[in-house]
mmCIF file of C-alpha atoms and ligand atoms in Angstrom:
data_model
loop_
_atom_site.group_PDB
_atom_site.id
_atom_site.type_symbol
_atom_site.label_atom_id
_atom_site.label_comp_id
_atom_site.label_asym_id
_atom_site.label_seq_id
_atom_site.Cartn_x
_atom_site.Cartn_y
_atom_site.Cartn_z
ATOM 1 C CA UNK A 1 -73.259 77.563 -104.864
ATOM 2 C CA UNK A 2 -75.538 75.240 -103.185
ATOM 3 C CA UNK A 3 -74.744 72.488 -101.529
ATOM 4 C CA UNK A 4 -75.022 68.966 -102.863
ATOM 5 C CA UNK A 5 -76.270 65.785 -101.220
ATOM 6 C CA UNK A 6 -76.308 62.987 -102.667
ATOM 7 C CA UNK A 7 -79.280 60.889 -100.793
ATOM 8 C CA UNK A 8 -79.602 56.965 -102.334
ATOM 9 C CA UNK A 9 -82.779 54.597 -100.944
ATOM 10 C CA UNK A 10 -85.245 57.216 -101.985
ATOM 11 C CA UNK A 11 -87.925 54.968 -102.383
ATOM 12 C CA UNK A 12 -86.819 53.294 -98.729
ATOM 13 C CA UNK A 13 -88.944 53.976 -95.582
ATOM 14 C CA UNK A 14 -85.654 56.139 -94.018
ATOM 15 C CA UNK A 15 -84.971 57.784 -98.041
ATOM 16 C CA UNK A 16 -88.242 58.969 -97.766
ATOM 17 C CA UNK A 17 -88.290 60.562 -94.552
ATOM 18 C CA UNK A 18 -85.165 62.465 -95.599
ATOM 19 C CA UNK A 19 -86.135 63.900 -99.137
ATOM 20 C CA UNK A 20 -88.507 66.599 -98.072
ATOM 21 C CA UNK A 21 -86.407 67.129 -94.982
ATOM 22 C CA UNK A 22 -83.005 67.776 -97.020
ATOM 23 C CA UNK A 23 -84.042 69.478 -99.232
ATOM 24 C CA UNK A 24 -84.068 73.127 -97.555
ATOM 25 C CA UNK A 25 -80.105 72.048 -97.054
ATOM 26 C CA UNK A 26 -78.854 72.609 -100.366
ATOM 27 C CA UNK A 27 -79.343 70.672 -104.231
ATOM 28 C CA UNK A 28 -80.593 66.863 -103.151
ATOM 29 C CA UNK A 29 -79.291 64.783 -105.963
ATOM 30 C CA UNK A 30 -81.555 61.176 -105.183
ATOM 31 C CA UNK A 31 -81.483 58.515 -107.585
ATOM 32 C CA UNK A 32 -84.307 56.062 -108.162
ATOM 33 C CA UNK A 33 -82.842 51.855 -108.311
ATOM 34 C CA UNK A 34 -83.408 52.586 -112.313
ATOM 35 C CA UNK A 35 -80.880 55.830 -112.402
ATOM 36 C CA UNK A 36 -78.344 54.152 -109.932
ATOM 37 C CA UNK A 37 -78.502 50.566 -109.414
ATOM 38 C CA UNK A 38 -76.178 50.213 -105.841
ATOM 39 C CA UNK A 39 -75.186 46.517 -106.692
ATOM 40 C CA UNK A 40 -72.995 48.319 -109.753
ATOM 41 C CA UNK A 41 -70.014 49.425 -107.288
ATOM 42 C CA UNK A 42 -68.054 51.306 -110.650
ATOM 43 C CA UNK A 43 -71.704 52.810 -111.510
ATOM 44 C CA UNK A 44 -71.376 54.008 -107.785
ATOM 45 C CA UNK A 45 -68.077 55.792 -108.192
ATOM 46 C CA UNK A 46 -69.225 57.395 -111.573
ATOM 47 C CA UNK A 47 -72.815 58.152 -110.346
ATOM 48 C CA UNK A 48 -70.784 59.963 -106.720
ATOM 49 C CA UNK A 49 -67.888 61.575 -109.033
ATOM 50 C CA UNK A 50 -70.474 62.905 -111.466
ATOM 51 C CA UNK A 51 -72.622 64.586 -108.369
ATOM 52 C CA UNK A 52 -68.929 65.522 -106.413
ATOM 53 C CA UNK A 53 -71.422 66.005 -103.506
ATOM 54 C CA UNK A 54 -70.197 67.537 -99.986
ATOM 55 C CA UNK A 55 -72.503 64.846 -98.330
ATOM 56 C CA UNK A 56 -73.644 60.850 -99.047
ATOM 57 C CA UNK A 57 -76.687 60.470 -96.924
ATOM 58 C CA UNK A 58 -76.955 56.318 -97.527
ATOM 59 C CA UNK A 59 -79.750 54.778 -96.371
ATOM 60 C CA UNK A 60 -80.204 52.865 -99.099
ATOM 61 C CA UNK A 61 -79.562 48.699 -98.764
ATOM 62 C CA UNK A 62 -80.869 45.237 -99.580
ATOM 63 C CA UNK A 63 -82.861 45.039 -96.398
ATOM 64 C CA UNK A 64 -84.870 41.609 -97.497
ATOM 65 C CA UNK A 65 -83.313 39.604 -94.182
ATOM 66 C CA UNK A 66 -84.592 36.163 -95.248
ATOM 67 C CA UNK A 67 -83.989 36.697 -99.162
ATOM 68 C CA UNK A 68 -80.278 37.472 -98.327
ATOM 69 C CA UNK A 69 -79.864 33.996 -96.569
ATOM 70 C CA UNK A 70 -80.454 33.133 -100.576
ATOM 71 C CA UNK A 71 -78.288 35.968 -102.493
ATOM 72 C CA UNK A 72 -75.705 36.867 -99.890
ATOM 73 C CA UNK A 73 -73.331 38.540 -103.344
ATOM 74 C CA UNK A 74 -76.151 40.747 -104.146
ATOM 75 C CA UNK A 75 -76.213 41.517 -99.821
ATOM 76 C CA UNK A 76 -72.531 41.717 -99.994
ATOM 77 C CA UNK A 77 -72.537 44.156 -103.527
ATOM 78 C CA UNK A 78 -75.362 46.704 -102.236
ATOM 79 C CA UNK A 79 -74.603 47.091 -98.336
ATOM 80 C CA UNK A 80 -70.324 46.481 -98.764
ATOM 81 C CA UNK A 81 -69.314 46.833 -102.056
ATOM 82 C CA UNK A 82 -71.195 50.166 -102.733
ATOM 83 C CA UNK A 83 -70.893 52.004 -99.437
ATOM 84 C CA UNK A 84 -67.046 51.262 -99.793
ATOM 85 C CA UNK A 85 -66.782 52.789 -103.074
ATOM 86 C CA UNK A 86 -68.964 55.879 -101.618
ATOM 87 C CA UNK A 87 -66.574 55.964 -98.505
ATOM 88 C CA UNK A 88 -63.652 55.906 -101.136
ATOM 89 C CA UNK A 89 -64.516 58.888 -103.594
ATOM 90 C CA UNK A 90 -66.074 60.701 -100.289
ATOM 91 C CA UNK A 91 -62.056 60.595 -99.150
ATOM 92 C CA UNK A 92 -60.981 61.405 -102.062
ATOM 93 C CA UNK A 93 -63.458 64.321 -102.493
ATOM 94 C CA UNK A 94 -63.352 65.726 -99.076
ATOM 95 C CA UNK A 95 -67.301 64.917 -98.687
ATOM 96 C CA UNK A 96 -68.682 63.245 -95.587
ATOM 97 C CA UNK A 97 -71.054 59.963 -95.752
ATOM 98 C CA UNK A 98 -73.956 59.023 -93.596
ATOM 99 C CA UNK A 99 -74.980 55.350 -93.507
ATOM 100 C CA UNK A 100 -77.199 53.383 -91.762
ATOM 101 C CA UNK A 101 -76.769 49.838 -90.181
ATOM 102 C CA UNK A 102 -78.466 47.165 -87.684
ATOM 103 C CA UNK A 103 -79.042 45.545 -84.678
ATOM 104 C CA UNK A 104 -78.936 42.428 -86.609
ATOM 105 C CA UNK A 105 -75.050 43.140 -86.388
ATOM 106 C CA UNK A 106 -75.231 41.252 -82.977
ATOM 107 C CA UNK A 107 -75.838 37.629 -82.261
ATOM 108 C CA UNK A 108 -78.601 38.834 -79.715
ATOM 109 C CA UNK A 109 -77.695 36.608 -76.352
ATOM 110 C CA UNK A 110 -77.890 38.436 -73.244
ATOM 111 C CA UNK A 111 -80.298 41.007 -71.899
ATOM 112 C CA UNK A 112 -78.468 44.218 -71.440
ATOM 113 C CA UNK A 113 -78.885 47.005 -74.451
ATOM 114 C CA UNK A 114 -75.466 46.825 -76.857
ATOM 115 C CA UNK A 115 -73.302 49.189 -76.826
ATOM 116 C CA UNK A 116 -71.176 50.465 -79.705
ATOM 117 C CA UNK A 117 -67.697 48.519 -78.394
ATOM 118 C CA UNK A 118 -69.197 45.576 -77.745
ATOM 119 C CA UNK A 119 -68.620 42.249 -79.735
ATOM 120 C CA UNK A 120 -70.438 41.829 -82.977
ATOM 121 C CA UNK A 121 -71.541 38.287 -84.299
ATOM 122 C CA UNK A 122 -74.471 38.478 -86.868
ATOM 123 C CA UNK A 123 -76.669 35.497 -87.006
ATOM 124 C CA UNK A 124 -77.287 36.167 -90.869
ATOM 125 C CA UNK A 125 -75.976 37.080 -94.490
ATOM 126 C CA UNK A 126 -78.285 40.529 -93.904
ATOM 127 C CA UNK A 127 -76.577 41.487 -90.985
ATOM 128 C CA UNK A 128 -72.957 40.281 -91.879
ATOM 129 C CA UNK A 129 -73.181 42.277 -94.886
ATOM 130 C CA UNK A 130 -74.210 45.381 -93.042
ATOM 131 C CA UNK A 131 -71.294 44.775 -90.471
ATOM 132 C CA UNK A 132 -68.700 44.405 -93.509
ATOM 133 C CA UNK A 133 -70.462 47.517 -94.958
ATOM 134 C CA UNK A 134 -69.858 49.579 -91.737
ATOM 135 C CA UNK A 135 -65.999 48.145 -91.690
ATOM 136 C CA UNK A 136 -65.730 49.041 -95.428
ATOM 137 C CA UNK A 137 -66.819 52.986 -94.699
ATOM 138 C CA UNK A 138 -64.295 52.875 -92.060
ATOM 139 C CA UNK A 139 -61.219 51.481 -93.623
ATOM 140 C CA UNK A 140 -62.094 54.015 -96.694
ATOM 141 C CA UNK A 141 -60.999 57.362 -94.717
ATOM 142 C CA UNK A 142 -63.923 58.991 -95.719
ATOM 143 C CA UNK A 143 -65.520 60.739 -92.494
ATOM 144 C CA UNK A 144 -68.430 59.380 -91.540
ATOM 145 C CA UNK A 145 -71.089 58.114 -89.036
ATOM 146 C CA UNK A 146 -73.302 55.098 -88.966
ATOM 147 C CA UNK A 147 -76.842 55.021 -87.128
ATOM 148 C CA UNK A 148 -77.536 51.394 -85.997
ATOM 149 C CA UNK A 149 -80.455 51.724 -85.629
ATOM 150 C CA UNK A 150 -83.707 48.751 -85.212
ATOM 151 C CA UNK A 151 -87.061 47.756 -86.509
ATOM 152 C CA UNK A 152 -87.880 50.556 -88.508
ATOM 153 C CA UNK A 153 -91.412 51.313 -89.574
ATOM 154 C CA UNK A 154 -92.941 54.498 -91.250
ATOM 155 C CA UNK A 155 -96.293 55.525 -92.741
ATOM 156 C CA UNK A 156 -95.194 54.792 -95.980
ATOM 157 C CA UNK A 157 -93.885 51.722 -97.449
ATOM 158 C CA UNK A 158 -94.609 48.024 -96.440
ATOM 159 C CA UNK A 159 -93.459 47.293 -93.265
ATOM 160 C CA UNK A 160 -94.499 45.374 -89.688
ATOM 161 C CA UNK A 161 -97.138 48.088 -88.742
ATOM 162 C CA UNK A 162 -98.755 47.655 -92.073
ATOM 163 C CA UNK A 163 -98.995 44.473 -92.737
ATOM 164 C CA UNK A 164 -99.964 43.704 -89.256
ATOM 165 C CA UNK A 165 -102.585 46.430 -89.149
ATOM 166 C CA UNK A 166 -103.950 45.187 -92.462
ATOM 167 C CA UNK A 167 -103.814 41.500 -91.389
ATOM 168 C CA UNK A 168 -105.463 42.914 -87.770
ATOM 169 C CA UNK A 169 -108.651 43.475 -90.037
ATOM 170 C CA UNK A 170 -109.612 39.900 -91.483
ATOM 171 C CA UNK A 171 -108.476 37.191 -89.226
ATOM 172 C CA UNK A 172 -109.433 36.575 -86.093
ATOM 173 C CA UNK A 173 -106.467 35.481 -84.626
ATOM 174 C CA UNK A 174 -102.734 36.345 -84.973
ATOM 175 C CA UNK A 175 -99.813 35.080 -83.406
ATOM 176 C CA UNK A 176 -97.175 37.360 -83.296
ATOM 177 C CA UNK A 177 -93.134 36.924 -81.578
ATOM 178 C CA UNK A 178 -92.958 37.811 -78.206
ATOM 179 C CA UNK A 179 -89.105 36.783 -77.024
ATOM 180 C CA UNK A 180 -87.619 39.156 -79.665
ATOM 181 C CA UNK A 181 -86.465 42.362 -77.507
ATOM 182 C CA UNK A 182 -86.006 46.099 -78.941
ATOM 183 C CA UNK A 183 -87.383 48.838 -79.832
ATOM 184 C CA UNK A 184 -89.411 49.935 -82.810
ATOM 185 C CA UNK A 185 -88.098 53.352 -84.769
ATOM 186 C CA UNK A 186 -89.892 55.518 -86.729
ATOM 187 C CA UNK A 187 -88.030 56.219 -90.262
ATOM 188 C CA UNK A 188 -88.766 60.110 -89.133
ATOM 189 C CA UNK A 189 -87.172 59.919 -85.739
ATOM 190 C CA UNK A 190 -84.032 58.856 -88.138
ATOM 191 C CA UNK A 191 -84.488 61.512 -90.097
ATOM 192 C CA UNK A 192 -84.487 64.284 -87.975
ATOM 193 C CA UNK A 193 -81.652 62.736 -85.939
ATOM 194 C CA UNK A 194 -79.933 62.694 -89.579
ATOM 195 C CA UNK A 195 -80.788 66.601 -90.007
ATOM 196 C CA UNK A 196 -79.679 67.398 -86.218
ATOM 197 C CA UNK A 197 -76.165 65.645 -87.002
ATOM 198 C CA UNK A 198 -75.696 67.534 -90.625
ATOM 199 C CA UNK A 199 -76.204 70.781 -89.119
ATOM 200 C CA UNK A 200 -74.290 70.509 -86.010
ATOM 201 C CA UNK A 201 -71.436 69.112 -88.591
ATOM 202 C CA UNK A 202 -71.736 72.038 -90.608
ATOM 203 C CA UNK A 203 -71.642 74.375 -87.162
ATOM 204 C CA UNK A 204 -68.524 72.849 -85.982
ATOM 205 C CA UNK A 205 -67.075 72.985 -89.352
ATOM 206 C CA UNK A 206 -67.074 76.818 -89.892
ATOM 207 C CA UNK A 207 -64.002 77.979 -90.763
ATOM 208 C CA UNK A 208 -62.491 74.937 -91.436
ATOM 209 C CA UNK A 209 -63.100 71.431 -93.582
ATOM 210 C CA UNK A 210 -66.013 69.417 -93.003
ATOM 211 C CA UNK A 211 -64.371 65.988 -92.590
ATOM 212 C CA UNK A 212 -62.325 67.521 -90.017
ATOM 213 C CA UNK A 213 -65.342 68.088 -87.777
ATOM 214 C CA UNK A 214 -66.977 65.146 -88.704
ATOM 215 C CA UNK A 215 -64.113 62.713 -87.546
ATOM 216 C CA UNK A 216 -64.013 64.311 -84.735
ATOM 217 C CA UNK A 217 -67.239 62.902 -83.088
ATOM 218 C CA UNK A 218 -67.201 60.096 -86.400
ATOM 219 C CA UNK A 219 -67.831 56.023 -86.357
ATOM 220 C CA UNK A 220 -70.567 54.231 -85.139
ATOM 221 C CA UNK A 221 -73.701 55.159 -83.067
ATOM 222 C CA UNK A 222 -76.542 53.467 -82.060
ATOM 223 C CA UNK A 223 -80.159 55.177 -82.912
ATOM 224 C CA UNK A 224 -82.900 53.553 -82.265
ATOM 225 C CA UNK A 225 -86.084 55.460 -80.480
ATOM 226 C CA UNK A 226 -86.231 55.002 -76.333
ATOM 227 C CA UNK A 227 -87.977 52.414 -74.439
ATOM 228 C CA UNK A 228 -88.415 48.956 -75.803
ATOM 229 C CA UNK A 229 -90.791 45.993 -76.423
ATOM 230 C CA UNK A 230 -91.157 42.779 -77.989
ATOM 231 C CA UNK A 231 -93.334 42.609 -81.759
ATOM 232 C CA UNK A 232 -96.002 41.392 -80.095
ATOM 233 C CA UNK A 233 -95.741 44.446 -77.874
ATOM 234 C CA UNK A 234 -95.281 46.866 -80.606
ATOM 235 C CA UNK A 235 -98.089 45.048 -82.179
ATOM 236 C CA UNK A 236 -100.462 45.447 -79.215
ATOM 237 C CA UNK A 237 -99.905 49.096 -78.893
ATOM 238 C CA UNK A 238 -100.473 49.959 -82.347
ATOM 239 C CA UNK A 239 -104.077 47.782 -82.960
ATOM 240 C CA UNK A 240 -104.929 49.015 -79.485
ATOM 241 C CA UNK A 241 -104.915 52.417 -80.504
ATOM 242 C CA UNK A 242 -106.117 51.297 -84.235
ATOM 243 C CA UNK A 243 -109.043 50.496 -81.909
ATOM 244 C CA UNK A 244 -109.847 53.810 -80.202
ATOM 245 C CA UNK A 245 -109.859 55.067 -83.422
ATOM 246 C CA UNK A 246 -112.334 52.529 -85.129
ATOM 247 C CA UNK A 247 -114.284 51.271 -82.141
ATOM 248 C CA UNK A 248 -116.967 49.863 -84.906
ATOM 249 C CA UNK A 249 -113.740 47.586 -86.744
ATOM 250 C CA UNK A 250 -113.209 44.065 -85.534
ATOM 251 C CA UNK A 251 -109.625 43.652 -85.365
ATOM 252 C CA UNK A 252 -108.006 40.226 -84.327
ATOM 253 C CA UNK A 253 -107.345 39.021 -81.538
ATOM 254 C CA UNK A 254 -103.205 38.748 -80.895
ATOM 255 C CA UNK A 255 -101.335 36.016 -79.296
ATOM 256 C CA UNK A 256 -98.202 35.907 -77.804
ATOM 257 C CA UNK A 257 -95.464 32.940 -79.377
ATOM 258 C CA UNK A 258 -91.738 32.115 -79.008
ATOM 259 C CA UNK A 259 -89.755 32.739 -82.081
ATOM 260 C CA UNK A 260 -89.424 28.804 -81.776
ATOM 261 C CA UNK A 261 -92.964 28.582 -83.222
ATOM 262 C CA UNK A 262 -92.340 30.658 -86.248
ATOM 263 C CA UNK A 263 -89.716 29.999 -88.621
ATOM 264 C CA UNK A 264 -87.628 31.963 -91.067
ATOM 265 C CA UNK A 265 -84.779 31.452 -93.100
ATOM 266 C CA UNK A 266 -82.442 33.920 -91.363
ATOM 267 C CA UNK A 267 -82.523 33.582 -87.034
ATOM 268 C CA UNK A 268 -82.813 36.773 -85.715
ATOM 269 C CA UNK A 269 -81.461 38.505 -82.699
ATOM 270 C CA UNK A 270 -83.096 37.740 -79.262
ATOM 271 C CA UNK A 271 -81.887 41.055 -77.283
ATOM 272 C CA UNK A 272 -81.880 44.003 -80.112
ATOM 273 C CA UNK A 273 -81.662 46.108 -77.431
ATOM 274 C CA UNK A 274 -79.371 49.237 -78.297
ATOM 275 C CA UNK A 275 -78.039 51.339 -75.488
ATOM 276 C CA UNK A 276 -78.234 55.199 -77.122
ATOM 277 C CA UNK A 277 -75.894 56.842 -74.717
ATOM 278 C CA UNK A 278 -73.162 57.992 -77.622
ATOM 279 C CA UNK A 279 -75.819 59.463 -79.204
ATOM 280 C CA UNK A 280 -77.110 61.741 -76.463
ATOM 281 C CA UNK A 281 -73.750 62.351 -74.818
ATOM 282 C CA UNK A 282 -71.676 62.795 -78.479
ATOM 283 C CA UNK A 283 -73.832 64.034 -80.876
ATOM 284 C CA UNK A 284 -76.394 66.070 -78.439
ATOM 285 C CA UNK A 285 -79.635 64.214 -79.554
ATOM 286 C CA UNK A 286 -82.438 62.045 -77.682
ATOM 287 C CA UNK A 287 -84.596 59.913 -79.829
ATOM 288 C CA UNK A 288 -88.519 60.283 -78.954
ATOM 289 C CA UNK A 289 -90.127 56.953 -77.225
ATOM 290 C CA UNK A 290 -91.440 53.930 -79.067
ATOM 291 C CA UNK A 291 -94.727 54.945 -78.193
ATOM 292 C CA UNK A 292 -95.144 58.591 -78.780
ATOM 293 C CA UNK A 293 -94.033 57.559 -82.183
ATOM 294 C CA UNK A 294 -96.336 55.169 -83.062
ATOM 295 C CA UNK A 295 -99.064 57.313 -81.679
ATOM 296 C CA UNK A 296 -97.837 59.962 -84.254
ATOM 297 C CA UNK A 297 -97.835 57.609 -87.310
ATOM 298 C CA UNK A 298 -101.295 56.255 -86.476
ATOM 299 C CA UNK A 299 -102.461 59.692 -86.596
ATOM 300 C CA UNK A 300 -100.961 59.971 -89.748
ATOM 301 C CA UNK A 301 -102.622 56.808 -90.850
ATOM 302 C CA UNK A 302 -105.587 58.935 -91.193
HETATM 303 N N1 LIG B 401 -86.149 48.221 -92.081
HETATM 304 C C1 LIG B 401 -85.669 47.878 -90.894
HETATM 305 O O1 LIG B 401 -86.361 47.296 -90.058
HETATM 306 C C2 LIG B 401 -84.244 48.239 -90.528
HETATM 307 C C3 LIG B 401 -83.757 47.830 -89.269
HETATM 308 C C4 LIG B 401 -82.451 48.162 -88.922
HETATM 309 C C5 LIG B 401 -81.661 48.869 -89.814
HETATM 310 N N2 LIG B 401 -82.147 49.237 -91.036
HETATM 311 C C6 LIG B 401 -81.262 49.970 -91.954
HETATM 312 O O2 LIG B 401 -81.788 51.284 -92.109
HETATM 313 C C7 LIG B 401 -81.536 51.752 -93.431
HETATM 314 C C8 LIG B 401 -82.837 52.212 -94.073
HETATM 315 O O3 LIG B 401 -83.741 51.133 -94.110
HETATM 316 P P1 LIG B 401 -85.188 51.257 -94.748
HETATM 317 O O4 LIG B 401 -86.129 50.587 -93.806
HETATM 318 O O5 LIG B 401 -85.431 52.651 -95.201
HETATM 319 O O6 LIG B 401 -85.019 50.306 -96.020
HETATM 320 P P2 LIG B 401 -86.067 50.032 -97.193
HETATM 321 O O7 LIG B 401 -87.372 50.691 -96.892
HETATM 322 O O8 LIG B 401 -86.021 48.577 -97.474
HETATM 323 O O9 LIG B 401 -85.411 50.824 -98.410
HETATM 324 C C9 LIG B 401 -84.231 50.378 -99.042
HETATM 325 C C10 LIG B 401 -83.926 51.330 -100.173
HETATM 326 O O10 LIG B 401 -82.762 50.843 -100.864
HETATM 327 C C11 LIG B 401 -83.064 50.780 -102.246
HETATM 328 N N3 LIG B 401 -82.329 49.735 -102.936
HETATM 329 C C12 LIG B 401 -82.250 48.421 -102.644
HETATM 330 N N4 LIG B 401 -81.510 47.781 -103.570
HETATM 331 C C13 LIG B 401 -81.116 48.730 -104.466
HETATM 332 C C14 LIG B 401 -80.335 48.702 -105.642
HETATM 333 N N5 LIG B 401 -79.778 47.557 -106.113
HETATM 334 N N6 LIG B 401 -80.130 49.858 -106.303
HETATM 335 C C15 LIG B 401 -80.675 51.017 -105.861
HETATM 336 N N7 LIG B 401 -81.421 51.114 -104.758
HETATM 337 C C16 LIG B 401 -81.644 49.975 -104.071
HETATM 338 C C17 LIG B 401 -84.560 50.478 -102.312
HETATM 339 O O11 LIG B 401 -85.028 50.774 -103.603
HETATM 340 P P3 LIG B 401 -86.307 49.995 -104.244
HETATM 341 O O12 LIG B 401 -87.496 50.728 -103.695
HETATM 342 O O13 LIG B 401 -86.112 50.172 -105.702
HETATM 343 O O14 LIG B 401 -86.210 48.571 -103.778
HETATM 344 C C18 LIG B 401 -85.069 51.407 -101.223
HETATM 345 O O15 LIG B 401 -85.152 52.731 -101.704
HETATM 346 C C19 LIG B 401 -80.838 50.601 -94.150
HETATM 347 O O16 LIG B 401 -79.463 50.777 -94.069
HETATM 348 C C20 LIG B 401 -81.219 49.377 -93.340
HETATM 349 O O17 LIG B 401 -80.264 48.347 -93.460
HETATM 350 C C21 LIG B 401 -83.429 48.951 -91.394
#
């Protein structure tokens, strides 16, 4: 019998990344917002008992950062309340869950890249939900991992490189953060990480039960791709090669400002930085560079 994955945040930059690439892996059971809504925590457990998959791949969450400073219970219902009712019927099923979580986590002082021990403090609802959603998978027993991962962008989807590219092409001048430290990640460089993990899982689990293996290497990892920037850096590098591409398009002109000069309703993190040691020495996998990414999506950009 194949096996069955239940994937949730299809529609998501990192969901969409994953469908085509989990799907060789067994029967992908992926629920649009209007089959499973994730702020219904008992439509959850039915939706996850129903499926009785061997793996939750979650990267679905309420990811609006500012909005959440507004509707911190629908935050709290989506990225707590459901991934603890996935981490509880994944226990009681012997399955394994896969979740995702964020830099916003820490209150972003310092300069060196976070590593996994050190001391959370989220500046926001968005990422104090996240942090209670990564607690919740823990305390459920279910085996899992959780990618921290940062600034995710894709191809698809509206995101940063979007909206800034689109922007790029009718004003002349954009001012764009330039104290905000970390590195951009490509939802695909997630995904394959995602695939690496599940198959090196399912390697170490032969002959025995998958949640064994898992736990064995399982809790929290940061994953976000190598090098880092600032947005106005990632920015830069992605209208510069925008650019080569379209020498005959006039695209603005960017400007470097402190966060101090643009204001949102949630404060985020300063240093995002995330140290991806764990990852490489624990789970045997080295995300690609910023900038070899974004030189792949532009491509794709057509
Ligand atoms: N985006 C970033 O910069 C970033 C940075 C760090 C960490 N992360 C984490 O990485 C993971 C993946 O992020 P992403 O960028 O792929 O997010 P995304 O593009 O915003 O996608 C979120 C997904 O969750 C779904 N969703 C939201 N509310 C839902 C609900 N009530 N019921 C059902 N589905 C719902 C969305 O569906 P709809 O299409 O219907 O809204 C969408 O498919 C998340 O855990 C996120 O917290 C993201």
């Amino acid at each position: 019998m194949a096996v069955r994955i239940l994937l949730t945040g299809v529609s998501g930059q990192v969901g969409d990344a994953l469908l085509p690439r989990l799907q060789p892996m067994g029967k992908v059971v992926a629920p649009l917002r209007s089959e499973l809504d994730l702020s219904d925590a008992e439509a959850v457990r039915r939706f996850v008992r129903e499926v009785a998959p061997r793996w939750i791949v979650n990267p679905g969450a309420y990811t609006a950062v500012d909005k959440a400073e507004n509707e911190p219970d629908l935050a709290y219902a989506i990225n707590r309340d459901a991934v603890r009712v996935m981490g509880e019927e994944a226990a009681a099923i012997g399955a394994a869950v896969i979740s995702f979580s964020t830099d916003y986590v820490f209150p972003g002082d310092g300069v060196q890249p976070w590593v996994e021990t050190d001391a959370t403090g989220p500046l926001g609802v968005y990422g104090a939900s996240k942090l209670a959603g990564e607690q919740a998978l823990a305390a459920s027993g279910a085996a899992h991992i959780v990618f921290r991962t940062s600034w995710v962008y894709g191809a698809t989807g509206n995101n940063f490189l979007k909206t800034i590219l689109r922007f790029a092409r009718e004003k002349e001048e954009m001012k764009i953060v330039a104290d905000q430290h970390g590195a951009p990640t490509w939802s695909e460089d997630l995904a394959q990480l995602t695939i690496h993990t599940m198959k090196r899982m399912e390697e170490a689990a032969s002959g025995r039960a998958l949640p064994d293996a898992v736990r064995e290497v399982g809790g929290v990892y940061h994953a976000c791709d190598a090098g880092e920037t600032t947005w106005f850096g990632f920015a830069s590098e992605f209208v510069r090669l925008a650019q080569l591409k379209e020498p005959e398009q006039r695209f603005a002109r960017l400007l470097p400002i402190p966060s101090s000069e643009y204001s949102t309703p949630a404060k985020r993190p300063l240093n995002s930085r995330l140290s991806c040691e764990k990852l490489r020495l624990k789970l045997g996998f080295t995300m690609p560079n910023w900038e070899a990414s974004v030189a792949q999506v532009m491509q794709r950009l057509g």
